[in-house]
mmCIF file of C-alpha atoms in Angstrom:
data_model
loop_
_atom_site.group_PDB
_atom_site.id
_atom_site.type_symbol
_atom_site.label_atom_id
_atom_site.label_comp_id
_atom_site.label_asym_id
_atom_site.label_seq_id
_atom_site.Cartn_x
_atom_site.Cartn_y
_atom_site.Cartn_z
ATOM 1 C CA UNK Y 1 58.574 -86.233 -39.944
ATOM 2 C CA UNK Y 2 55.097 -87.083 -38.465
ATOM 3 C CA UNK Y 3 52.950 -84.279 -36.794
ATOM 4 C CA UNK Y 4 50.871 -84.918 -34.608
ATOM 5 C CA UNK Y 5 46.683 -84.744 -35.573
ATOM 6 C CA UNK Y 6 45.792 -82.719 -32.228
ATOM 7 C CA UNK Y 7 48.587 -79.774 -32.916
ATOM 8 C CA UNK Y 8 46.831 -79.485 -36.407
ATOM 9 C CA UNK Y 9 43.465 -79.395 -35.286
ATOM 10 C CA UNK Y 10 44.399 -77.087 -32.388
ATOM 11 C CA UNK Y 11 45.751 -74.372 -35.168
ATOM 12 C CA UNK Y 12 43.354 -74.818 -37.060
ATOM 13 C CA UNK Y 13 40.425 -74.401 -34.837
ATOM 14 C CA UNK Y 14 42.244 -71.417 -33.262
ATOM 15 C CA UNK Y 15 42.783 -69.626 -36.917
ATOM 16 C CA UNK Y 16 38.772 -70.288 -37.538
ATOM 17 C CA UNK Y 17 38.365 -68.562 -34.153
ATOM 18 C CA UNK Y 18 40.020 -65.806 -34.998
ATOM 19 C CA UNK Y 19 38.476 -64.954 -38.496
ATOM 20 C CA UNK Y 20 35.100 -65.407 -36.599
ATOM 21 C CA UNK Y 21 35.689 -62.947 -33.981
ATOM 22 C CA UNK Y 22 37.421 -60.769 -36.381
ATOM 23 C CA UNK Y 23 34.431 -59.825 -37.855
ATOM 24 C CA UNK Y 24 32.187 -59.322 -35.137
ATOM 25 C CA UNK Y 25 34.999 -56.996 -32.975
ATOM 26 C CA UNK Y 26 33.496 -53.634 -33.589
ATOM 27 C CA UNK Y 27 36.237 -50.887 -34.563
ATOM 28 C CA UNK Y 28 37.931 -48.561 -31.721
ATOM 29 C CA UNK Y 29 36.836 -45.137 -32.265
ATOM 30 C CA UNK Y 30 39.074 -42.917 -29.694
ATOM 31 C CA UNK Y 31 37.084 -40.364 -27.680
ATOM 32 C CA UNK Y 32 37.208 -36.868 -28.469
ATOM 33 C CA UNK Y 33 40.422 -35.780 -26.238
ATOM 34 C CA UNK Y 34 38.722 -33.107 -23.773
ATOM 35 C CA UNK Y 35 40.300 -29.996 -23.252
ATOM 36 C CA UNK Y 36 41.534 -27.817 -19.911
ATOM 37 C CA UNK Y 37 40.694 -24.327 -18.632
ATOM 38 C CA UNK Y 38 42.823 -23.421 -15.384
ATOM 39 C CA UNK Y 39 43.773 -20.815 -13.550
ATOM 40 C CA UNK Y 40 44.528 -19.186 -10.117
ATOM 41 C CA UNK Y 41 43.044 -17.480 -7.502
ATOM 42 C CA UNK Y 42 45.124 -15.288 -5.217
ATOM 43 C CA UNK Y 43 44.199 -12.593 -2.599
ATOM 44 C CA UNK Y 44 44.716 -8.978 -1.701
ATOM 45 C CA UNK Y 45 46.742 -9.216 1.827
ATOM 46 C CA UNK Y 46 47.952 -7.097 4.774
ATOM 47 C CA UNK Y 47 50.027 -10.149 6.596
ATOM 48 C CA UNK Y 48 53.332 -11.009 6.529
ATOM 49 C CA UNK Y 49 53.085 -14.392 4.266
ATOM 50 C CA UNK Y 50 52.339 -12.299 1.610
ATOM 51 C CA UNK Y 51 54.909 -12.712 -1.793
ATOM 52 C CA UNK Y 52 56.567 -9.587 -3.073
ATOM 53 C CA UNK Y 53 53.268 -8.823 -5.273
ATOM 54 C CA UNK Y 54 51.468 -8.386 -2.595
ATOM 55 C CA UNK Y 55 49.103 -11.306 -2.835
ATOM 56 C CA UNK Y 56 48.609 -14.826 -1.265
ATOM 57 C CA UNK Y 57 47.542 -17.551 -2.922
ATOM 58 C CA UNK Y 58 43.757 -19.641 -1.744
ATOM 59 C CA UNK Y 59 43.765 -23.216 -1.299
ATOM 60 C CA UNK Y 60 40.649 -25.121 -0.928
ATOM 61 C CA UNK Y 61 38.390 -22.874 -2.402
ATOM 62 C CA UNK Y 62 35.457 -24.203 -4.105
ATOM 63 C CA UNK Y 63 35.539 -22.670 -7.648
ATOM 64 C CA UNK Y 64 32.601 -23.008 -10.003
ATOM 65 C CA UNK Y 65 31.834 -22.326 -13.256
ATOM 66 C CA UNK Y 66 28.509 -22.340 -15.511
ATOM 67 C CA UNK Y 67 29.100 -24.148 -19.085
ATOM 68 C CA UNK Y 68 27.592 -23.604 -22.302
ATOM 69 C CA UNK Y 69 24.885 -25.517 -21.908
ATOM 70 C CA UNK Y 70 23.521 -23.690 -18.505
ATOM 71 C CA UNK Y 71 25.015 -26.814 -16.757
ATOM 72 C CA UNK Y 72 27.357 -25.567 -12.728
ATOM 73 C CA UNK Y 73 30.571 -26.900 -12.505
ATOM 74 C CA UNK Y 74 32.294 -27.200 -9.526
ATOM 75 C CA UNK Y 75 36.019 -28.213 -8.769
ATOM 76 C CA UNK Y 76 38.643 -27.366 -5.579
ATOM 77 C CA UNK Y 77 41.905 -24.764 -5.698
ATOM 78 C CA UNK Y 78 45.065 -26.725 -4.371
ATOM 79 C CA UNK Y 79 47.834 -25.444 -1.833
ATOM 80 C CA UNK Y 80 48.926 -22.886 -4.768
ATOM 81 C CA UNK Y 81 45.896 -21.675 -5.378
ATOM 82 C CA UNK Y 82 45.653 -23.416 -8.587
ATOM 83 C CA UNK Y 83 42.039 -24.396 -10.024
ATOM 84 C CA UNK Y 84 41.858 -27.390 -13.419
ATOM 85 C CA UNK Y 85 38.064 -27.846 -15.110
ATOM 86 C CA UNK Y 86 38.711 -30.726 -17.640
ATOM 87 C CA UNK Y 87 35.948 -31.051 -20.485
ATOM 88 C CA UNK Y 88 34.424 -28.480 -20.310
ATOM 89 C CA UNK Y 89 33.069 -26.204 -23.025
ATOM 90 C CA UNK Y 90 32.070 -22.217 -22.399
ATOM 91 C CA UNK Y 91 30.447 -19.103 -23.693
ATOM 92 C CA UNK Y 92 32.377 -15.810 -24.162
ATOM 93 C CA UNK Y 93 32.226 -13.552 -20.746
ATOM 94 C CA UNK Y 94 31.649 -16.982 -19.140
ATOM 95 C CA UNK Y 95 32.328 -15.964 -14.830
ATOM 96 C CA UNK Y 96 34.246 -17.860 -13.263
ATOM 97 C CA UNK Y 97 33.775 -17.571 -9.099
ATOM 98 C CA UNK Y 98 35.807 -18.799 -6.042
ATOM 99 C CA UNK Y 99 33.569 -18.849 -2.924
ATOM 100 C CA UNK Y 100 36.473 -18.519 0.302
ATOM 101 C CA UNK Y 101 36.462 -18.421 3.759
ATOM 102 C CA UNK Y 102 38.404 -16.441 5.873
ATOM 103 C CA UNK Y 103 38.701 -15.498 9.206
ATOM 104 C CA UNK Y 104 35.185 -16.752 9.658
ATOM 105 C CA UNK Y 105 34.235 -13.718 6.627
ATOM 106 C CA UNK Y 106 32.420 -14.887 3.064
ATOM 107 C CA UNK Y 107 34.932 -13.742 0.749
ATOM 108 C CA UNK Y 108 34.302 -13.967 -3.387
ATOM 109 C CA UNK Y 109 36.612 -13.480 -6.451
ATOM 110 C CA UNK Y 110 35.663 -13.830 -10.079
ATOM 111 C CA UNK Y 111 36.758 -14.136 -13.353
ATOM 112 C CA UNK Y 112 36.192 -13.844 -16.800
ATOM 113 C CA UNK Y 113 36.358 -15.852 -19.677
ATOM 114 C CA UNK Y 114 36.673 -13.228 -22.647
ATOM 115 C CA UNK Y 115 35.705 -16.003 -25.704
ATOM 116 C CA UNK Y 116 33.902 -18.735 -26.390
ATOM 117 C CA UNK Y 117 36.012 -22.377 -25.092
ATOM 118 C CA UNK Y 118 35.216 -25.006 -27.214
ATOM 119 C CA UNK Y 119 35.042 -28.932 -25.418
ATOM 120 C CA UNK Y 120 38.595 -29.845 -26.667
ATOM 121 C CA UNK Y 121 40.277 -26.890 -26.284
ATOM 122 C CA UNK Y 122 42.617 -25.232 -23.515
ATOM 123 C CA UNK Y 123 42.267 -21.826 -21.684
ATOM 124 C CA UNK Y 124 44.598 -20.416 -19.023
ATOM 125 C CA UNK Y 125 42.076 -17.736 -17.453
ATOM 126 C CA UNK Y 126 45.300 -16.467 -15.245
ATOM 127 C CA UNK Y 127 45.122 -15.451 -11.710
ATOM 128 C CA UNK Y 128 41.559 -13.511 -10.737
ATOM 129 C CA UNK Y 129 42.058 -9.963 -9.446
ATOM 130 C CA UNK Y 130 40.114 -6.732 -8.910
ATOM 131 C CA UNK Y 131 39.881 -5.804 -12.186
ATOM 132 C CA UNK Y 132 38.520 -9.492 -13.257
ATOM 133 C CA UNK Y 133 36.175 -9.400 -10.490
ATOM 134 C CA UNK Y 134 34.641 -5.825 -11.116
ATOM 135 C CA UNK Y 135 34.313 -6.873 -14.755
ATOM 136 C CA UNK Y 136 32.267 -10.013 -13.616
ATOM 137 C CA UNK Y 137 30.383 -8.304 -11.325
ATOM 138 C CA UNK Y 138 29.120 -5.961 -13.762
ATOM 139 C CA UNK Y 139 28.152 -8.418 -16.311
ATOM 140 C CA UNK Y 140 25.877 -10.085 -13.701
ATOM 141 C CA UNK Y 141 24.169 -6.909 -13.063
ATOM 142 C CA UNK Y 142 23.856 -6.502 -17.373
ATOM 143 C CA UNK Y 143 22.548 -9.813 -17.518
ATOM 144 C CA UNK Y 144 19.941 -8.571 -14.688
ATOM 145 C CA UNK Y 145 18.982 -5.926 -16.477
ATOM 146 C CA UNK Y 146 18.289 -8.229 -19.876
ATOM 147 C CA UNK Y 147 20.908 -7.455 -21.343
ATOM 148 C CA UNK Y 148 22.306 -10.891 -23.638
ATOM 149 C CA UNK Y 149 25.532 -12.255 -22.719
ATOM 150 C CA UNK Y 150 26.791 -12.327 -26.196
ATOM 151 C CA UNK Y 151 26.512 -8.331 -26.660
ATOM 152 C CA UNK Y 152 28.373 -7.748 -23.941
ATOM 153 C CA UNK Y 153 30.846 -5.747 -25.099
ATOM 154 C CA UNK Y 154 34.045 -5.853 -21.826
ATOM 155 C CA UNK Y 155 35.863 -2.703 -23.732
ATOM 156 C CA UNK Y 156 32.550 -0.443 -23.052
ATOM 157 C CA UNK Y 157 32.637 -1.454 -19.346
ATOM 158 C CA UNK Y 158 36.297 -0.736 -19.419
ATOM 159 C CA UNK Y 159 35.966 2.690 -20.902
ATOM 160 C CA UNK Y 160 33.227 3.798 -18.371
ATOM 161 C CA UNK Y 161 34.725 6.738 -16.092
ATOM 162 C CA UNK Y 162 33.519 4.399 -13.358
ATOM 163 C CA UNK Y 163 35.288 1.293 -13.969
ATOM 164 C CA UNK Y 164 38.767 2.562 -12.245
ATOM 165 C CA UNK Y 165 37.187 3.542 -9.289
ATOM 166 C CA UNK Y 166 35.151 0.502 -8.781
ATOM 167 C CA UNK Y 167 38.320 -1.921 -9.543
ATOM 168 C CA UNK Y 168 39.958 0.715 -6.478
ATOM 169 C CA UNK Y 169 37.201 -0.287 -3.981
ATOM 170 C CA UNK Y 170 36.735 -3.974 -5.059
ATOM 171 C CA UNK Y 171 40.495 -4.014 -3.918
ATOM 172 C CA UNK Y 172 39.964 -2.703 -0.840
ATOM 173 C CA UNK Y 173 36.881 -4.890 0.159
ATOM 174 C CA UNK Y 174 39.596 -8.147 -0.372
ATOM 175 C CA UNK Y 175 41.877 -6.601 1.487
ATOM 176 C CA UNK Y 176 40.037 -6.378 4.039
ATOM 177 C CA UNK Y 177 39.073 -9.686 3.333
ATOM 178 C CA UNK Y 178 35.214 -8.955 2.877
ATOM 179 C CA UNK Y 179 32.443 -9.887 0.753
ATOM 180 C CA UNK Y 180 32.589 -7.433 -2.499
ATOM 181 C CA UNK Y 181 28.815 -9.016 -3.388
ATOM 182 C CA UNK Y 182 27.164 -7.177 -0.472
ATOM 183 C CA UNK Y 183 29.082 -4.175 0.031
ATOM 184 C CA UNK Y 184 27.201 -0.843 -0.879
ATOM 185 C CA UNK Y 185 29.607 0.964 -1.994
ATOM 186 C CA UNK Y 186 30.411 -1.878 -4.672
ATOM 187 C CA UNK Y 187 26.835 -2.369 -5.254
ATOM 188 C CA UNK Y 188 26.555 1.480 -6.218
ATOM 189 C CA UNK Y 189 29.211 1.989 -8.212
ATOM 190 C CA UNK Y 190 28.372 -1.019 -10.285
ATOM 191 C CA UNK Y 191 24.819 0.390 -10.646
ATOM 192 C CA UNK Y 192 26.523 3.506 -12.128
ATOM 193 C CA UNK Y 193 28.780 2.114 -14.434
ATOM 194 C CA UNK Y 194 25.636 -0.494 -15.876
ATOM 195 C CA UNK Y 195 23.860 2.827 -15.971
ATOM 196 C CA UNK Y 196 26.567 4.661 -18.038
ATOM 197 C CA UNK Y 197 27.321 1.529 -20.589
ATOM 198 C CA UNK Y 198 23.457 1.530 -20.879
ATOM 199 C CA UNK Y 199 23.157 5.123 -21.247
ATOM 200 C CA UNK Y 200 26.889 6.991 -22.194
ATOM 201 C CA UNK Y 201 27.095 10.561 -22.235
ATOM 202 C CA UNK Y 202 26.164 12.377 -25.051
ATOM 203 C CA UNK Y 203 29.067 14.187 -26.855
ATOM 204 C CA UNK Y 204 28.381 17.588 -28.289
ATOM 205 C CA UNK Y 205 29.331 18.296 -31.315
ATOM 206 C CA UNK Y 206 32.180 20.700 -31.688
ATOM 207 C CA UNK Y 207 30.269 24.602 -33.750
ATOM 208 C CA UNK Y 208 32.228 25.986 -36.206
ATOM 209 C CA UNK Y 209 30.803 29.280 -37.097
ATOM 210 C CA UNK Y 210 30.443 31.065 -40.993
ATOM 211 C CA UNK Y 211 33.480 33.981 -41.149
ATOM 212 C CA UNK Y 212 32.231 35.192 -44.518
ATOM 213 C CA UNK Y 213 30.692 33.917 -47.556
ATOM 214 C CA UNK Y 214 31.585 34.887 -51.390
ATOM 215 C CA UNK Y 215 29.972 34.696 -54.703
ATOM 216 C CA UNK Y 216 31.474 34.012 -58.433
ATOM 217 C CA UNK Y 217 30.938 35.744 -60.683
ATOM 218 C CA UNK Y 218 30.280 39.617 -59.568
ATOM 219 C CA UNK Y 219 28.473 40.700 -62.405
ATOM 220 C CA UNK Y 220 26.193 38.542 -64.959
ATOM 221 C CA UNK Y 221 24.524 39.780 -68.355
ATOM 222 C CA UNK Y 222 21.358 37.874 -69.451
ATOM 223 C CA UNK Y 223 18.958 38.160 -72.533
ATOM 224 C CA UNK Y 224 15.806 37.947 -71.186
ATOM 225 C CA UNK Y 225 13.495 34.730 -71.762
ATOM 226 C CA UNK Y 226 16.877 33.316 -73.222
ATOM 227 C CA UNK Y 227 19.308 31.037 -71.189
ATOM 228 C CA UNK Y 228 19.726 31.341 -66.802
ATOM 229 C CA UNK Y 229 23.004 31.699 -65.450
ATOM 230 C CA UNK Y 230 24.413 29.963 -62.348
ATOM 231 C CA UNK Y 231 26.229 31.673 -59.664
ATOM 232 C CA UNK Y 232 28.580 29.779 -57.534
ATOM 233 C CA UNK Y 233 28.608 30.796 -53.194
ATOM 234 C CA UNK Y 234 31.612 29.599 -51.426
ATOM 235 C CA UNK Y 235 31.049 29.475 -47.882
ATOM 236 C CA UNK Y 236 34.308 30.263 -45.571
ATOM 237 C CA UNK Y 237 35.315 28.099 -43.547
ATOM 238 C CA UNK Y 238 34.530 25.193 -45.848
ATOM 239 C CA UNK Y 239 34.218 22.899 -42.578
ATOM 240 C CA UNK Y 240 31.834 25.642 -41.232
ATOM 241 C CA UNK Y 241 28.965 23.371 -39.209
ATOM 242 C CA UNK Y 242 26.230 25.429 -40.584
ATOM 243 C CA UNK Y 243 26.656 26.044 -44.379
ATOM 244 C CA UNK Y 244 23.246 26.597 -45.222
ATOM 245 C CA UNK Y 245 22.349 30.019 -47.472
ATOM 246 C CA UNK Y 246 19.676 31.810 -48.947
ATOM 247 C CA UNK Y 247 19.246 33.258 -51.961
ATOM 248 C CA UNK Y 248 17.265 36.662 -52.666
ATOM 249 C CA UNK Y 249 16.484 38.690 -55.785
ATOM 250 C CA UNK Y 250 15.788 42.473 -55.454
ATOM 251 C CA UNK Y 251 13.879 42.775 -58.451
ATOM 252 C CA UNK Y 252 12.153 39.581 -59.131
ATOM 253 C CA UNK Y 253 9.864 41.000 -62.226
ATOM 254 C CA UNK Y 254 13.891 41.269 -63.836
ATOM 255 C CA UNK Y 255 15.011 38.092 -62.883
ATOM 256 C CA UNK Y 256 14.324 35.490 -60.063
ATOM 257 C CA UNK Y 257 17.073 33.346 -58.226
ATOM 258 C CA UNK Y 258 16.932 29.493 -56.971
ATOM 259 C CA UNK Y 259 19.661 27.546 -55.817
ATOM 260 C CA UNK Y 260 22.005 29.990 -57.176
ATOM 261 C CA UNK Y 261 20.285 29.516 -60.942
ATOM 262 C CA UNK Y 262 19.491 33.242 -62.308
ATOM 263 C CA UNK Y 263 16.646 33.666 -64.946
ATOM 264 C CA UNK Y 264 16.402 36.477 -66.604
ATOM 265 C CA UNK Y 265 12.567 37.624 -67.277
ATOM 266 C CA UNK Y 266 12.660 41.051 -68.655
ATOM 267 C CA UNK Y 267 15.074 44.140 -69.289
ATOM 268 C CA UNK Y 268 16.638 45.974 -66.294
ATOM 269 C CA UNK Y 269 18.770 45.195 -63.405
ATOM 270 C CA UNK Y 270 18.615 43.532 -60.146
ATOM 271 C CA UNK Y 271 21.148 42.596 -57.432
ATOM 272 C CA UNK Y 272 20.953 38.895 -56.528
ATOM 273 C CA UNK Y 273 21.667 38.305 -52.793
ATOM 274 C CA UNK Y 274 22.922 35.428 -50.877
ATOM 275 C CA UNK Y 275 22.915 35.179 -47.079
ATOM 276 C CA UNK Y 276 24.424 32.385 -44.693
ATOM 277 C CA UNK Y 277 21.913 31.237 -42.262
ATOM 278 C CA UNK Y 278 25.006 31.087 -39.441
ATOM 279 C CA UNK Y 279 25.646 35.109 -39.131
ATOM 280 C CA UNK Y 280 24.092 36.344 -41.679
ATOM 281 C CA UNK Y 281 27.392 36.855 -43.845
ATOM 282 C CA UNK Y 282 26.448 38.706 -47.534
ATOM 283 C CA UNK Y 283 27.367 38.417 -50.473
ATOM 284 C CA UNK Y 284 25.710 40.590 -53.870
#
């Protein structure tokens, strides 16, 4: 069977083609796949399209978000309220906020991001409420005062007394459907709660007074200039607050007393005395 010169040169050249570009076709590396956070933003209302939870959802609200890096995002809610930031890597207490309009009023909701959100990796931050957006709120104020982002702790803003109450009239302001950044009643409440996580109360301890105070032994016979003896105080109750005593001799030429350590320094007697300094209980 003959073949044909051309369809051998043709493979040929086509094989040395390929080994050529072979080795100059860099290799694929696939991009790092980049990861999600989402979430929702609903609102407070007093209509009659509300759901059974008593909130509607926003839809084209701008919602924008500061990365790790210090760099604004910025990305639109759809008809369900529903907000997507692909790539995007955070800090912990990162705030999320969702700038709305309506009825011609500036109305704001936050959120917070809890822990740091790494490039490739997905967070569902949920649906902002009051609670979220007092909590934001009051880290911007922290932040104000120079406080870092990373020590701020949300379960100290959580336990102020204040936090309730402010959550309670953050509702209200969205509600109403008004701006929860410029009302003064907001504004002073979260100026008292920053005030109390910067400077809690002070608890008092609880006093628990001496009842009595006893001595082992009773009685004690020494040789003078020879060896001390040690006499043991047991203070009553042993969790008293104050269990601090002194210790008295009433003839110190016979023998002296430290620390409950007797020594004897000539013949005779002497009555060693100990006193609690709470109530000066006795004991001989």
């Amino acid at each position: 069977m003959r073949v044909n010169p051309k369809v051998i040169f043709t493979i040929v050249t086509v094989f040395v083609l390929y080994i050529l570009l072979a080795g100059c076709i860099p290799e694929f590396t696939p991009s790092p796949p980049n990861g999600v956070i989402g979430g929702r933003i609903m609102i407070p209302s007093l209509d009659f399209n509300k759901d059974i939870t008593g909130w509607v959802p926003l839809a084209n609200v701008t919602i924008t978000i500061v990365d790790s890096k210090g760099v604004s995002h910025t990305v639109i809610t759809d008809e369900n309220g529903y907000y997507i930031f692909v790539g995007v890597a955070v800090n912990a207490n990162t705030i999320i906020t969702a700038n709305a309009t309506i009825d011609n009023n500036n109305v704001i909701i936050k959120d917070v991001i809890p822990q740091e959100v790494k490039i490739d990796e997905e967070y569902d931050a949920g649906t902002a409420d009051a609670e979220s957006t007092a909590l934001a709120l009051i880290i911007e104020e922290l932040l104000e005062q120079g406080m870092d982002l990373e020590n701020i702790d949300l379960k100290d803003i959580k336990d102020s007394d204040i936090f309730n109450e402010l959550i309670g009239q953050v509702f209200s302001i969205l509600e109403e459907n008004g701006n929860v950044t410029n009302d003064p009643d907001v504004a002073e409440l979260v100026s008292n709660t920053t005030e109390d996580i910067f400077n809690p109360p002070t608890i008092q301890p609880i006093n628990i007074s001496v009842d009595s105070i006893s001595v082992t032994p009773t009685t004690m016979t020494l040789i003078a200039g020879g060896e001390t003896g040690t006499i043991e105080a047991n203070v009553s109750p042993s969790n008293a607050t104050n269990k601090n005593i002194v210790w008295d001799s009433s003839n110190s030429d016979v023998a002296s007393v430290a620390g409950g350590v007797v020594i004897p320094l000539t013949e005779g007697t002497t009555i060693i005395t100990v006193t609690t300094v709470d109530g000066g209980k006795t004991a001989t």
